[in-house]
XYZ file of C-alpha atoms in Angstrom:
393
model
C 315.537 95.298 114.884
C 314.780 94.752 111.192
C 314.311 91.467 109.930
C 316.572 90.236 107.804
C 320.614 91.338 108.947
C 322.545 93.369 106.997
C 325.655 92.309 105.616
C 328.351 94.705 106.623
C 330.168 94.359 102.864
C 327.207 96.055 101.000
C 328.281 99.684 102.975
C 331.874 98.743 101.623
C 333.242 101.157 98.844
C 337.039 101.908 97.541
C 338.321 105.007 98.795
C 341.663 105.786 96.812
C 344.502 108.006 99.568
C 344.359 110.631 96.907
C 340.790 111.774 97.736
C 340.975 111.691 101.956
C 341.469 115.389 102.725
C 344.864 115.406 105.219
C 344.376 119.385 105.602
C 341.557 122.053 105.641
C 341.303 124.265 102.920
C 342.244 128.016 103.587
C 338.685 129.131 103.161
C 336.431 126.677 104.840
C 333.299 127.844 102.820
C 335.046 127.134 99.558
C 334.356 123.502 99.670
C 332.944 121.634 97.042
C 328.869 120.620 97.881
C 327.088 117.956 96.304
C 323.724 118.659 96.280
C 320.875 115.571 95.841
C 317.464 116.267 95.767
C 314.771 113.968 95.365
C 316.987 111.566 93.184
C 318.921 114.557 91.507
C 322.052 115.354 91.768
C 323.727 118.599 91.228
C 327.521 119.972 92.312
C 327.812 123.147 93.696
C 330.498 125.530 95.930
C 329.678 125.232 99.406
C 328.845 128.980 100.412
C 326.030 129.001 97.910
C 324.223 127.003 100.599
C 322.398 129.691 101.821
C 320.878 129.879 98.072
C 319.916 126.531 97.853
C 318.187 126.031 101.200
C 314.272 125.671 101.089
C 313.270 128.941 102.669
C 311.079 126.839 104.670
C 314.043 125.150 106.129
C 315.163 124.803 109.912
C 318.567 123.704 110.232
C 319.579 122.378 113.204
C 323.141 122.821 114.753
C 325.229 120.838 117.131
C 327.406 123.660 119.113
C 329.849 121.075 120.963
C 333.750 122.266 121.135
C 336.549 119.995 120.784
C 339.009 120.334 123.740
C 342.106 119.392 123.617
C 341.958 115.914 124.843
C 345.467 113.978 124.322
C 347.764 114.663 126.968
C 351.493 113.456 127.186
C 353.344 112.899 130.481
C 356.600 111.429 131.466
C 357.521 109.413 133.744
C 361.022 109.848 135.814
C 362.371 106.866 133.812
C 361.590 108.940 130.668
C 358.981 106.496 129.759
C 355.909 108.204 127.582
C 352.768 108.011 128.915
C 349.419 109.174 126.699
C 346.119 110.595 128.131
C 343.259 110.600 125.992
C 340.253 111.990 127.899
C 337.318 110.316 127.717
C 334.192 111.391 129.186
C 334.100 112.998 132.811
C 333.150 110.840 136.172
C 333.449 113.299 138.849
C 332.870 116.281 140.355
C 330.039 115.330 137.516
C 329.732 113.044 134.236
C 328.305 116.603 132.749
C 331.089 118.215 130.875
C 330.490 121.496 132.150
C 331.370 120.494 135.782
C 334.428 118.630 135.019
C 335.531 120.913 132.821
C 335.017 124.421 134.984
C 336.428 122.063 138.095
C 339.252 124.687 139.790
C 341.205 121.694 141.646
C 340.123 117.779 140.837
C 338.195 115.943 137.972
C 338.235 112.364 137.374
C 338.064 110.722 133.777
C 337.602 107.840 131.494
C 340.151 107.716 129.581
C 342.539 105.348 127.277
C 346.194 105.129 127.980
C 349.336 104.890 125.513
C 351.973 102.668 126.936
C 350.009 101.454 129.898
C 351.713 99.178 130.989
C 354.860 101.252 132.380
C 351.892 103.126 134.777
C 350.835 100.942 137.419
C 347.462 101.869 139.611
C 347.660 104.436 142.432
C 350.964 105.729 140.507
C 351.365 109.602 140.156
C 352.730 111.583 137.697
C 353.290 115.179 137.463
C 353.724 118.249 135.351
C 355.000 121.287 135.779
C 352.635 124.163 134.497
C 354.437 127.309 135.000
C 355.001 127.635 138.744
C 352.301 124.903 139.417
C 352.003 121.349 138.826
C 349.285 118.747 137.481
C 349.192 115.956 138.980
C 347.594 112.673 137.303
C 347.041 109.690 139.393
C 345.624 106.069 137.846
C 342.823 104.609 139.480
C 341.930 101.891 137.721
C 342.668 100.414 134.162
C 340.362 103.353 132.312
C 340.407 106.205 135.121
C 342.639 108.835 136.101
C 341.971 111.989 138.549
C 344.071 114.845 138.164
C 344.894 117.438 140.862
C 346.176 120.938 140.422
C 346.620 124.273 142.657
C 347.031 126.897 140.323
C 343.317 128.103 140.643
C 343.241 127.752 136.880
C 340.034 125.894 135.413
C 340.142 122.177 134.049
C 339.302 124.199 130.462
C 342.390 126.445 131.355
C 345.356 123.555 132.399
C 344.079 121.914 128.859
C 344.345 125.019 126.564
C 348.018 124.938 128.266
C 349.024 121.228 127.066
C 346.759 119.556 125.740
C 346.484 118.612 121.911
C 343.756 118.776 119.537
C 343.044 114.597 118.852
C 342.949 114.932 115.060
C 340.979 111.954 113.622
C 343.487 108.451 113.356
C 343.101 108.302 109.767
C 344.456 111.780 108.872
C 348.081 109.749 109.748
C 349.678 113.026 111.145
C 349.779 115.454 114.432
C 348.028 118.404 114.957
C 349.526 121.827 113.968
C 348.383 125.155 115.403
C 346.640 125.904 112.140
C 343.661 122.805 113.465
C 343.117 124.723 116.505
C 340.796 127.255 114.847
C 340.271 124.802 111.934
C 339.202 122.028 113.891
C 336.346 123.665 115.703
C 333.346 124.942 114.227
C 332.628 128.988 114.248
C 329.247 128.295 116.408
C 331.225 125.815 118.770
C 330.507 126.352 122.815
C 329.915 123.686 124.963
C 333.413 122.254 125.580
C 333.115 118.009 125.456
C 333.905 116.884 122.394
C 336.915 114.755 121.065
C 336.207 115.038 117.538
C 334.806 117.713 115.643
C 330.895 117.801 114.050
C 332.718 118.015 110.698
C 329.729 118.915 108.807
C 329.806 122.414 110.487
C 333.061 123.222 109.417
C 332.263 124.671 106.148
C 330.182 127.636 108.109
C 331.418 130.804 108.347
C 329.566 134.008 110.269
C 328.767 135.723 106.848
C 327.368 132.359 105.951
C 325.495 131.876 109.673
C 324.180 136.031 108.536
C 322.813 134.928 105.274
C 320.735 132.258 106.581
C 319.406 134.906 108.771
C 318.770 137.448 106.042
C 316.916 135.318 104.334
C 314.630 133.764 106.495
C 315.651 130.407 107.306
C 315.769 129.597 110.656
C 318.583 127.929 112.752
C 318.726 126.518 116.380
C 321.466 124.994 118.280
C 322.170 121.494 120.379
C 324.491 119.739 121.605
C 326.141 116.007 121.433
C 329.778 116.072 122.567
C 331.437 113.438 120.159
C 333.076 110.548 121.678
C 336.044 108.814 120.450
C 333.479 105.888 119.485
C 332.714 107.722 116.314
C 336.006 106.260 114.838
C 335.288 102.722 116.190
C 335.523 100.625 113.525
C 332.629 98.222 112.381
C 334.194 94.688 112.752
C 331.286 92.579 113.352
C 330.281 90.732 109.970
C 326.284 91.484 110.371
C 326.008 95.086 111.013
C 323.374 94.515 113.891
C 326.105 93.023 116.425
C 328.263 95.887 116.039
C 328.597 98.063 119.838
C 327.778 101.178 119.631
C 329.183 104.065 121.337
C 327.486 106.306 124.215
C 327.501 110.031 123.936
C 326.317 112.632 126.137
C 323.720 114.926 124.591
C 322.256 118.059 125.722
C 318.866 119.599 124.500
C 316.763 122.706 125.825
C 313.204 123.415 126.478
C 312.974 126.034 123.174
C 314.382 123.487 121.156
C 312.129 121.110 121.927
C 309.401 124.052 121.242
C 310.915 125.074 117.800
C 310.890 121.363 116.560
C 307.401 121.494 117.880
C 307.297 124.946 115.297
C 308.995 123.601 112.544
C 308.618 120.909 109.716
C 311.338 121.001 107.240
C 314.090 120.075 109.436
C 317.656 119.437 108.285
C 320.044 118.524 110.880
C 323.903 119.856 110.039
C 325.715 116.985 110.899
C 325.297 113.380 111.523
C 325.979 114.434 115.059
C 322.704 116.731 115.240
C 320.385 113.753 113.398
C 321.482 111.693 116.054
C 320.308 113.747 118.823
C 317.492 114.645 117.453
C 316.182 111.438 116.174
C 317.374 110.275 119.842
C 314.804 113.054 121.170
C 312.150 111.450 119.835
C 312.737 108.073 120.965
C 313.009 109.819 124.447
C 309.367 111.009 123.640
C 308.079 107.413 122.657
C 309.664 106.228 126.348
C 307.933 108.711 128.611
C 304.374 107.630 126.449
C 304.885 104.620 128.400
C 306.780 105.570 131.343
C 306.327 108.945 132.387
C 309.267 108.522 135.255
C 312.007 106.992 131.686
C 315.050 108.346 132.037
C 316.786 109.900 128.908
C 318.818 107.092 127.983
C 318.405 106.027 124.201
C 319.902 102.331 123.482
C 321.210 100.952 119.968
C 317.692 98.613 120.145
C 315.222 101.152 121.560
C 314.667 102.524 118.433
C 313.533 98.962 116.901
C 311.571 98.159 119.883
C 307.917 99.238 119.291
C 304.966 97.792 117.694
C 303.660 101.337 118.036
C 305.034 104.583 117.170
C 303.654 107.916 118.106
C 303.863 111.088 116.008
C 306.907 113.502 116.092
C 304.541 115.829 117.381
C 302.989 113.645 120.334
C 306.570 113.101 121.173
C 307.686 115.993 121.520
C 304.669 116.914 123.827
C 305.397 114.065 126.037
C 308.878 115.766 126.204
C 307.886 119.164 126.495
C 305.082 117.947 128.880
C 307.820 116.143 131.877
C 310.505 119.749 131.258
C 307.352 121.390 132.605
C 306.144 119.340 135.405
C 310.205 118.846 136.629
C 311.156 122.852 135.820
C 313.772 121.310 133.190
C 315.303 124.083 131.258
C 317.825 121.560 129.860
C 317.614 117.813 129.326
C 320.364 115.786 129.958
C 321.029 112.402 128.730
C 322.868 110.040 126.845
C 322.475 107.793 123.385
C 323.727 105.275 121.843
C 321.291 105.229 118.748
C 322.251 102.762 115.958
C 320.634 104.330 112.640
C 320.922 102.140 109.722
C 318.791 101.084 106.546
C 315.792 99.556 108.052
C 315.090 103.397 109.909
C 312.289 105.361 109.658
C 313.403 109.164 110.244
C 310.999 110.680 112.463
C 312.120 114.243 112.734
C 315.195 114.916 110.253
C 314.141 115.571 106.525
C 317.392 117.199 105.446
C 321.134 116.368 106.210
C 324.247 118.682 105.413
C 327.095 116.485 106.032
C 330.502 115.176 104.693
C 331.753 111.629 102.979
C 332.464 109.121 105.586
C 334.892 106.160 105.778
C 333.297 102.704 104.173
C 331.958 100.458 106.223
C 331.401 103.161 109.184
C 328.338 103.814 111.332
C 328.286 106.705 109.283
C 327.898 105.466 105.870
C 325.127 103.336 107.157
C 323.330 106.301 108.935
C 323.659 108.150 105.152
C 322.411 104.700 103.643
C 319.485 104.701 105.832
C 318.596 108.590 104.862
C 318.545 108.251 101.185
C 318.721 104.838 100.545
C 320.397 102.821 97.381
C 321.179 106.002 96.147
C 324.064 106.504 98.653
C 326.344 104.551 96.049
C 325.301 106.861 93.598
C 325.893 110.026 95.336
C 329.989 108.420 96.492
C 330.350 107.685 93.017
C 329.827 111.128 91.695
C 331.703 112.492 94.776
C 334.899 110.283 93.410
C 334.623 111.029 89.999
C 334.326 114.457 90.711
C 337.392 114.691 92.429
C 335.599 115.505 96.008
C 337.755 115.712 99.155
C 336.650 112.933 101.806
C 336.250 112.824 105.640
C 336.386 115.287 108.370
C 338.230 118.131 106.189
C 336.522 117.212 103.430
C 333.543 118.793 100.894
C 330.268 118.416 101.910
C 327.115 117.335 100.545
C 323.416 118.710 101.070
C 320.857 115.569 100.897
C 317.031 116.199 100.451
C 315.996 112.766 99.871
């Protein structure tokens, strides 16, 4: 960890009601952009993005899909009972399993009005001519059961809701179904959207591609922990979340390939700043499992290269047949970082005092006042359906 603490009130700025965005616009690539580059800042429309790329850039992508993870049940006295899901626990903690599961999963999860539904009580749902049936196991699991042959992804589309973010102050509508999922979004897991990917649209996605610049995809299925507030006065004591994040063998390779890296999303720098420190573990423990804690990145005396770290990676896919890596982080990236693969971040204005602001703090430094300021004054819309900003620090 760094030296000296940081004092949660210096990541503190005043974000008026006026400028949080409480609806997406209708076209998601007219957002505003703030561009800052090398100290400069400039204010642009988002779909010019293409245009202002580096042709030597390689954005990176984070393809997760929100699913529709709030579920309400009743019980027979007519008491409301809230589902959020979590994160899977069986047939598999992989989202894929638990979500292509034809009869039985098991989740985390947090419950709304727990306390009228008592352990080893069932409640049920009709779905058509079939019923779900939840059961409570335990204070933060529930299983569910169904016959209907339909999959887990199937009996959600059917009544589940989208989990807008807590600070929009309103339900969802069916106009966030499409609008709160990126274009590119495919592995199902999420319970918040990588709002920096938003703005993308296909003929955006084909420009990049016209002109050269290269684009890969990952994935890091947001957690609910993204909204967890930072109430710990010295930012260091502050618990981060877990997520589960999924990277392949050719991504590994096209980091290997590539230099000027901007990650879209503070989702994607995550993961693949998280890759690396996965890298520095198997230089000293070949057998390390992919498991990246809020201290391991403030744990060495020595760091390797990006590009010995990636090897190591690369090297133990190889000798295990890994097509896919599997694992899970809870990397803490605040001022004090060093950034050991991302050189570029597309990404949105976050709530004061967040994880987030300090992961934007960390990227460009002092200047992250500077850049909110402008955003403000220039009327920019904030948080998840919010403008966006390009940094190049």
């Amino acid at each position: 960890m760094p030296s000296e603490s940081l004092d949660l009130s210096s990541f503190h700025y005043e974000l008026p009601e006026k400028h949080i965005a409480k609806f997406p616009l209708e076209n998601r690539s007219d957002a505003k952009l703030l561009v800052y580059q090398k100290g400069e800042i400039t204010h642009q429309i988002f779909n010019k993005t293409p245009q202002l790329l580096p042709k030597s850039s390689f954005l990176v992508f984070n393809d997760t899909k929100v699913i529709p993870a709030r579920l309400i049940l009743h019980k027979e006295t007519g008491a409301r009972i809230e589902i959020f899901l979590l994160d899977p626990v069986s047939p598999s903690n992989v989202y894929e399993a638990a979500m292509t599961s034809k009869s039985t999963c098991t989740w985390h999860v947090m419950i709304g009005n727990a306390k009228k539904w008592k352990n080893d009580q069932q409640l049920s749902l009709a779905i058509g001519d079939h019923v779900l049936t939840a059961e409570r196991l335990s204070e933060d699991q529930v299983t569910f059961h169904w016959t209907s042959g339909d999959t887990f992804s199937d009996i959600l589309t059917k009544i589940g809701e989208i989990p807008l973010p807590p600070y929009l102050g309103r339900s969802a509508t069916k106009e966030d179904v499409p609008r709160y999922q990126t274009v590119y979004s495919k592995a199902e897991g999420a319970v918040a959207a990588p709002t920096a990917g938003l703005h993308f649209t296909d003929e955006i996605l084909d420009e990049l591609k016209a002109r050269g610049i290269r684009t890969d995809y990952l994935t890091l299925h947001v957690s609910a922990g993204t909204f967890q507030p930072i109430k710990a006065k010295s930012v260091e004591e502050h618990p981060m979340h877990r997520e589960q994040v999924l990277v392949t063998k050719q991504n590994v390779q096209n980091l290997l390939d590539n230099d000027l890296i901007i990650s879209v999303g503070t989702t994607s720098m995550r993961t693949l700043e998280s890759l690396f420190w996965y890298g520095q573990l198997l230089s000293e423990n070949p057998e390390a499992a992919f498991h990246i804690t809020k201290e391991t990145a403030y744990s060495f005396d020595h760091v390797i290269s990006k590009q010995e770290s990636l090897e190591y990676v690369l090297a133990m896919m190889e000798r295990t047949n890994a097509e896919v890596l599997i694992g899970h982080t809870e990397i803490f990236i605040y001022p004090g970082y060093t950034f050991r693969i991302c050189k570029g971040l597309i990404t949105n204005f976050h709530l004061p005092g967040s994880t987030l602001i300090l992961l934007v703090a960390a990227f460009v430094g002092k200047d992250w006042k500077t850049i909110y300021q402008e955003a403000l004054s220039n009327e920019y819309r904030f948080l998840s359906y919010g403008d966006s900003s390009l940094l190049l620090p």
